[in-house]
Amino acid sequence: GTRIVYERSTLMHLRNSP
Amino acid sequence: IKHPLHNTWVLWYYDNDRKKSWAENLKEITSFSTVEDFWSLYNHIKAASELKPGSDYSLFKKGIRPMWEDDANKQGGRWLISLEKRQREIDLDNCWLEIMLCMIGESFEGNADEVNGATVNVRPKVDKIGLWTADADKSKADVNMAIGRKIKDRLNLSNRQQIHFQLHRDTQTKSGSAAKNTFSI
């Protein structure tokens, strides 16, 4: 199956989203 | 819509209450399976550097308990990152967060399924972060080495700052304070 991968930058970007 | 994670993760907290048994002191805090829920948890709890010495945080895949005895850990080992007390203010929280981001983001490429979880031990002199892998058998040496290299890369550790891979069964039977290092990079 496909793996759901997140780059560090994406995770950090999502930190601030409301 | 929340961003789903590949795995569901559980955060544990170990409180060093001498009046209680080890198992009683290990508490499951909560689980999460989205990026947003990770951040709301992370932003809500004390940072590792704020914990009283003797305490641990552990983040493990759902279904795996943060202990050697768990079936998923029995044959495994850990990459050990040691941080001096003076590094606690500067490096501990950043290192622990980076390790968690590596795990929840499945950053270990083809080896992500070999990663079970990680623990941060806050101790009086030396804090320790351990990333636990499922199988420390010689046949998996390249897998465990690749995981170790990824850790060094993501933590920006120089060649001088070594991390060590230890089999859990060596850590359990260690004499004195230092367990045998199977690899060091």
mmCIF file of C-alpha atoms in Angstrom:
data_model
loop_
_atom_site.group_PDB
_atom_site.id
_atom_site.type_symbol
_atom_site.label_atom_id
_atom_site.label_comp_id
_atom_site.label_asym_id
_atom_site.label_seq_id
_atom_site.Cartn_x
_atom_site.Cartn_y
_atom_site.Cartn_z
ATOM 1 C CA GLY A 1 0.000 0.000 0.000
ATOM 2 C CA THR A 2 1.099 3.622 -0.245
ATOM 3 C CA ARG A 3 2.708 5.195 2.833
ATOM 4 C CA ILE A 4 1.497 8.555 4.136
ATOM 5 C CA VAL A 5 4.756 10.523 4.465
ATOM 6 C CA TYR A 6 5.148 14.098 5.735
ATOM 7 C CA GLU A 7 8.237 16.243 5.190
ATOM 8 C CA ARG A 8 9.450 18.152 8.229
ATOM 9 C CA SER A 9 8.533 21.455 6.565
ATOM 10 C CA THR A 10 4.943 20.311 6.023
ATOM 11 C CA LEU A 11 4.568 19.213 9.632
ATOM 12 C CA MET A 12 6.026 22.497 10.863
ATOM 13 C CA HIS A 13 3.746 24.464 8.526
ATOM 14 C CA LEU A 14 0.709 22.644 9.884
ATOM 15 C CA ARG A 15 1.745 23.519 13.424
ATOM 16 C CA ASN A 16 0.490 27.047 12.990
ATOM 17 C CA SER A 17 -2.652 26.389 10.986
ATOM 18 C CA PRO A 18 -5.764 27.086 13.149
ATOM 19 C CA ILE B 1 -10.167 18.281 7.194
ATOM 20 C CA LYS B 2 -7.359 16.960 9.341
ATOM 21 C CA HIS B 3 -4.213 15.450 7.849
ATOM 22 C CA PRO B 4 -4.147 11.700 8.602
ATOM 23 C CA LEU B 5 -0.949 10.022 9.796
ATOM 24 C CA HIS B 6 0.128 6.637 8.444
ATOM 25 C CA ASN B 7 0.039 5.200 11.953
ATOM 26 C CA THR B 8 -1.818 5.877 15.187
ATOM 27 C CA TRP B 9 0.612 6.839 17.953
ATOM 28 C CA VAL B 10 0.291 6.717 21.736
ATOM 29 C CA LEU B 11 2.061 9.098 24.120
ATOM 30 C CA TRP B 12 3.076 7.630 27.497
ATOM 31 C CA TYR B 13 4.414 9.352 30.593
ATOM 32 C CA TYR B 14 6.535 7.699 33.289
ATOM 33 C CA ASP B 15 6.367 9.355 36.702
ATOM 34 C CA ASN B 16 9.138 8.326 39.071
ATOM 35 C CA ASP B 17 7.019 7.749 42.224
ATOM 36 C CA ARG B 18 9.154 5.512 44.453
ATOM 37 C CA LYS B 19 6.122 4.393 46.435
ATOM 38 C CA LYS B 20 4.678 2.690 43.345
ATOM 39 C CA SER B 21 5.827 -0.117 41.083
ATOM 40 C CA TRP B 22 7.391 0.535 37.723
ATOM 41 C CA ALA B 23 4.266 -0.589 35.893
ATOM 42 C CA GLU B 24 2.016 1.604 38.037
ATOM 43 C CA ASN B 25 4.187 4.607 37.247
ATOM 44 C CA LEU B 26 3.820 4.161 33.484
ATOM 45 C CA LYS B 27 0.753 6.035 32.282
ATOM 46 C CA GLU B 28 -0.813 6.107 28.832
ATOM 47 C CA ILE B 29 -1.731 9.731 28.149
ATOM 48 C CA THR B 30 -3.538 9.724 24.812
ATOM 49 C CA SER B 31 -3.357 8.554 21.197
ATOM 50 C CA PHE B 32 -3.561 10.515 17.943
ATOM 51 C CA SER B 33 -3.668 9.753 14.253
ATOM 52 C CA THR B 34 -3.616 13.189 12.596
ATOM 53 C CA VAL B 35 -1.015 15.952 12.324
ATOM 54 C CA GLU B 36 -3.370 18.450 13.902
ATOM 55 C CA ASP B 37 -4.032 16.217 16.911
ATOM 56 C CA PHE B 38 -0.292 15.706 17.362
ATOM 57 C CA TRP B 39 0.296 19.453 17.548
ATOM 58 C CA SER B 40 -2.625 20.116 19.861
ATOM 59 C CA LEU B 41 -1.234 17.447 22.199
ATOM 60 C CA TYR B 42 2.366 18.661 21.903
ATOM 61 C CA ASN B 43 1.407 22.296 22.489
ATOM 62 C CA HIS B 44 -0.693 21.289 25.492
ATOM 63 C CA ILE B 45 1.812 19.268 27.538
ATOM 64 C CA LYS B 46 5.023 20.123 29.406
ATOM 65 C CA ALA B 47 8.217 20.067 27.339
ATOM 66 C CA ALA B 48 10.629 17.231 28.134
ATOM 67 C CA SER B 49 13.102 19.745 29.558
ATOM 68 C CA GLU B 50 10.469 20.799 32.104
ATOM 69 C CA LEU B 51 9.940 17.307 33.484
ATOM 70 C CA LYS B 52 11.415 16.470 36.873
ATOM 71 C CA PRO B 53 14.472 14.178 36.643
ATOM 72 C CA GLY B 54 13.461 10.520 36.716
ATOM 73 C CA SER B 55 10.543 11.090 34.348
ATOM 74 C CA ASP B 56 10.112 9.790 30.771
ATOM 75 C CA TYR B 57 7.967 10.499 27.763
ATOM 76 C CA SER B 58 7.452 7.667 25.275
ATOM 77 C CA LEU B 59 5.784 7.797 21.866
ATOM 78 C CA PHE B 60 5.014 4.375 20.422
ATOM 79 C CA LYS B 61 2.843 2.946 17.680
ATOM 80 C CA LYS B 62 -0.586 1.946 18.960
ATOM 81 C CA GLY B 63 -0.431 -1.634 20.262
ATOM 82 C CA ILE B 64 3.231 -1.502 21.283
ATOM 83 C CA ARG B 65 4.003 -0.764 24.912
ATOM 84 C CA PRO B 66 7.178 1.203 25.687
ATOM 85 C CA MET B 67 8.947 -1.703 27.404
ATOM 86 C CA TRP B 68 11.416 -4.470 26.519
ATOM 87 C CA GLU B 69 8.878 -7.120 27.442
ATOM 88 C CA ASP B 70 6.433 -6.153 24.705
ATOM 89 C CA ASP B 71 6.443 -8.790 21.942
ATOM 90 C CA ALA B 72 7.214 -6.109 19.362
ATOM 91 C CA ASN B 73 10.330 -5.039 21.295
ATOM 92 C CA LYS B 74 11.748 -8.350 22.515
ATOM 93 C CA GLN B 75 14.077 -8.898 19.550
ATOM 94 C CA GLY B 76 14.761 -5.229 19.070
ATOM 95 C CA GLY B 77 17.234 -2.550 19.997
ATOM 96 C CA ARG B 78 17.522 1.204 20.312
ATOM 97 C CA TRP B 79 19.543 4.028 18.880
ATOM 98 C CA LEU B 80 20.712 5.949 21.931
ATOM 99 C CA ILE B 81 21.295 9.709 21.848
ATOM 100 C CA SER B 82 22.841 11.015 25.083
ATOM 101 C CA LEU B 83 22.595 14.694 25.999
ATOM 102 C CA GLU B 84 24.520 16.295 28.853
ATOM 103 C CA LYS B 85 22.482 18.216 31.418
ATOM 104 C CA ARG B 86 23.931 21.510 30.079
ATOM 105 C CA GLN B 87 22.359 20.645 26.698
ATOM 106 C CA ARG B 88 18.926 20.250 28.273
ATOM 107 C CA GLU B 89 17.842 23.848 27.751
ATOM 108 C CA ILE B 90 19.104 24.112 24.201
ATOM 109 C CA ASP B 91 18.970 20.686 22.579
ATOM 110 C CA LEU B 92 16.718 18.250 24.444
ATOM 111 C CA ASP B 93 13.344 19.568 23.331
ATOM 112 C CA ASN B 94 14.481 20.118 19.754
ATOM 113 C CA CYS B 95 15.947 16.604 19.528
ATOM 114 C CA TRP B 96 12.860 14.973 21.032
ATOM 115 C CA LEU B 97 10.526 16.904 18.723
ATOM 116 C CA GLU B 98 12.644 16.039 15.687
ATOM 117 C CA ILE B 99 12.575 12.335 16.566
ATOM 118 C CA MET B 100 8.784 12.492 16.940
ATOM 119 C CA LEU B 101 8.412 14.306 13.607
ATOM 120 C CA CYS B 102 10.582 11.630 11.950
ATOM 121 C CA MET B 103 8.347 8.895 13.323
ATOM 122 C CA ILE B 104 4.896 10.370 12.698
ATOM 123 C CA GLY B 105 6.011 11.583 9.256
ATOM 124 C CA GLU B 106 7.290 8.097 8.357
ATOM 125 C CA SER B 107 10.645 9.600 7.440
ATOM 126 C CA PHE B 108 12.624 6.345 7.588
ATOM 127 C CA GLU B 109 11.791 5.563 3.972
ATOM 128 C CA GLY B 110 11.622 1.812 3.352
ATOM 129 C CA ASN B 111 12.464 1.068 6.998
ATOM 130 C CA ALA B 112 9.639 2.936 8.706
ATOM 131 C CA ASP B 113 7.876 -0.296 9.622
ATOM 132 C CA GLU B 114 10.941 -1.313 11.627
ATOM 133 C CA VAL B 115 10.531 1.705 13.938
ATOM 134 C CA ASN B 116 8.411 0.916 17.025
ATOM 135 C CA GLY B 117 8.681 4.170 18.938
ATOM 136 C CA ALA B 118 10.966 6.344 21.032
ATOM 137 C CA THR B 119 11.540 7.282 24.657
ATOM 138 C CA VAL B 120 13.101 10.340 26.286
ATOM 139 C CA ASN B 121 14.563 9.735 29.761
ATOM 140 C CA VAL B 122 15.080 12.945 31.746
ATOM 141 C CA ARG B 123 17.786 12.192 34.305
ATOM 142 C CA PRO B 124 19.894 14.204 36.780
ATOM 143 C CA LYS B 125 23.153 14.197 34.798
ATOM 144 C CA VAL B 126 22.577 12.786 31.304
ATOM 145 C CA ASP B 127 19.268 12.830 29.413
ATOM 146 C CA LYS B 128 18.753 10.005 26.922
ATOM 147 C CA ILE B 129 16.617 9.723 23.830
ATOM 148 C CA GLY B 130 16.187 6.199 22.497
ATOM 149 C CA LEU B 131 14.599 5.276 19.183
ATOM 150 C CA TRP B 132 13.449 1.659 19.383
ATOM 151 C CA THR B 133 13.583 -0.629 16.358
ATOM 152 C CA ALA B 134 11.779 -3.931 16.049
ATOM 153 C CA ASP B 135 14.544 -6.354 15.053
ATOM 154 C CA ALA B 136 18.200 -6.069 16.009
ATOM 155 C CA ASP B 137 19.219 -9.342 14.344
ATOM 156 C CA LYS B 138 22.442 -9.259 12.301
ATOM 157 C CA SER B 139 20.388 -9.813 9.176
ATOM 158 C CA LYS B 140 18.798 -6.392 9.787
ATOM 159 C CA ALA B 141 22.099 -4.570 10.317
ATOM 160 C CA ASP B 142 21.702 -2.497 7.152
ATOM 161 C CA VAL B 143 18.155 -1.533 8.108
ATOM 162 C CA ASN B 144 19.184 -0.419 11.593
ATOM 163 C CA MET B 145 22.214 1.423 10.233
ATOM 164 C CA ALA B 146 20.036 3.276 7.713
ATOM 165 C CA ILE B 147 17.711 4.316 10.534
ATOM 166 C CA GLY B 148 20.704 5.530 12.564
ATOM 167 C CA ARG B 149 22.056 7.581 9.668
ATOM 168 C CA LYS B 150 18.668 9.195 9.176
ATOM 169 C CA ILE B 151 18.607 10.137 12.873
ATOM 170 C CA LYS B 152 22.053 11.751 12.669
ATOM 171 C CA ASP B 153 21.039 13.573 9.521
ATOM 172 C CA ARG B 154 17.789 14.949 10.916
ATOM 173 C CA LEU B 155 19.407 15.923 14.228
ATOM 174 C CA ASN B 156 22.353 17.577 12.430
ATOM 175 C CA LEU B 157 24.801 15.598 14.515
ATOM 176 C CA SER B 158 28.462 15.851 13.505
ATOM 177 C CA ASN B 159 30.766 12.825 13.179
ATOM 178 C CA ARG B 160 32.091 13.741 16.608
ATOM 179 C CA GLN B 161 28.647 13.467 18.191
ATOM 180 C CA GLN B 162 28.156 9.700 18.144
ATOM 181 C CA ILE B 163 24.953 7.740 18.631
ATOM 182 C CA HIS B 164 25.001 4.105 19.687
ATOM 183 C CA PHE B 165 22.826 1.108 18.828
ATOM 184 C CA GLN B 166 22.196 -1.291 21.709
ATOM 185 C CA LEU B 167 20.256 -4.552 21.758
ATOM 186 C CA HIS B 168 17.557 -4.486 24.413
ATOM 187 C CA ARG B 169 18.775 -7.826 25.760
ATOM 188 C CA ASP B 170 22.221 -6.277 26.280
ATOM 189 C CA THR B 171 20.712 -3.240 27.976
ATOM 190 C CA GLN B 172 18.707 -5.524 30.296
ATOM 191 C CA THR B 173 21.755 -7.553 31.350
ATOM 192 C CA LYS B 174 24.287 -4.712 31.426
ATOM 193 C CA SER B 175 26.851 -4.774 34.220
ATOM 194 C CA GLY B 176 27.586 -1.335 35.540
ATOM 195 C CA SER B 177 26.160 1.677 33.778
ATOM 196 C CA ALA B 178 27.223 1.080 30.192
ATOM 197 C CA ALA B 179 25.531 -1.472 27.966
ATOM 198 C CA LYS B 180 27.359 -2.995 24.982
ATOM 199 C CA ASN B 181 27.152 -0.897 21.826
ATOM 200 C CA THR B 182 26.464 -3.013 18.749
ATOM 201 C CA PHE B 183 27.007 -0.073 16.388
ATOM 202 C CA SER B 184 28.259 3.456 16.861
ATOM 203 C CA ILE B 185 28.046 6.115 14.150
#
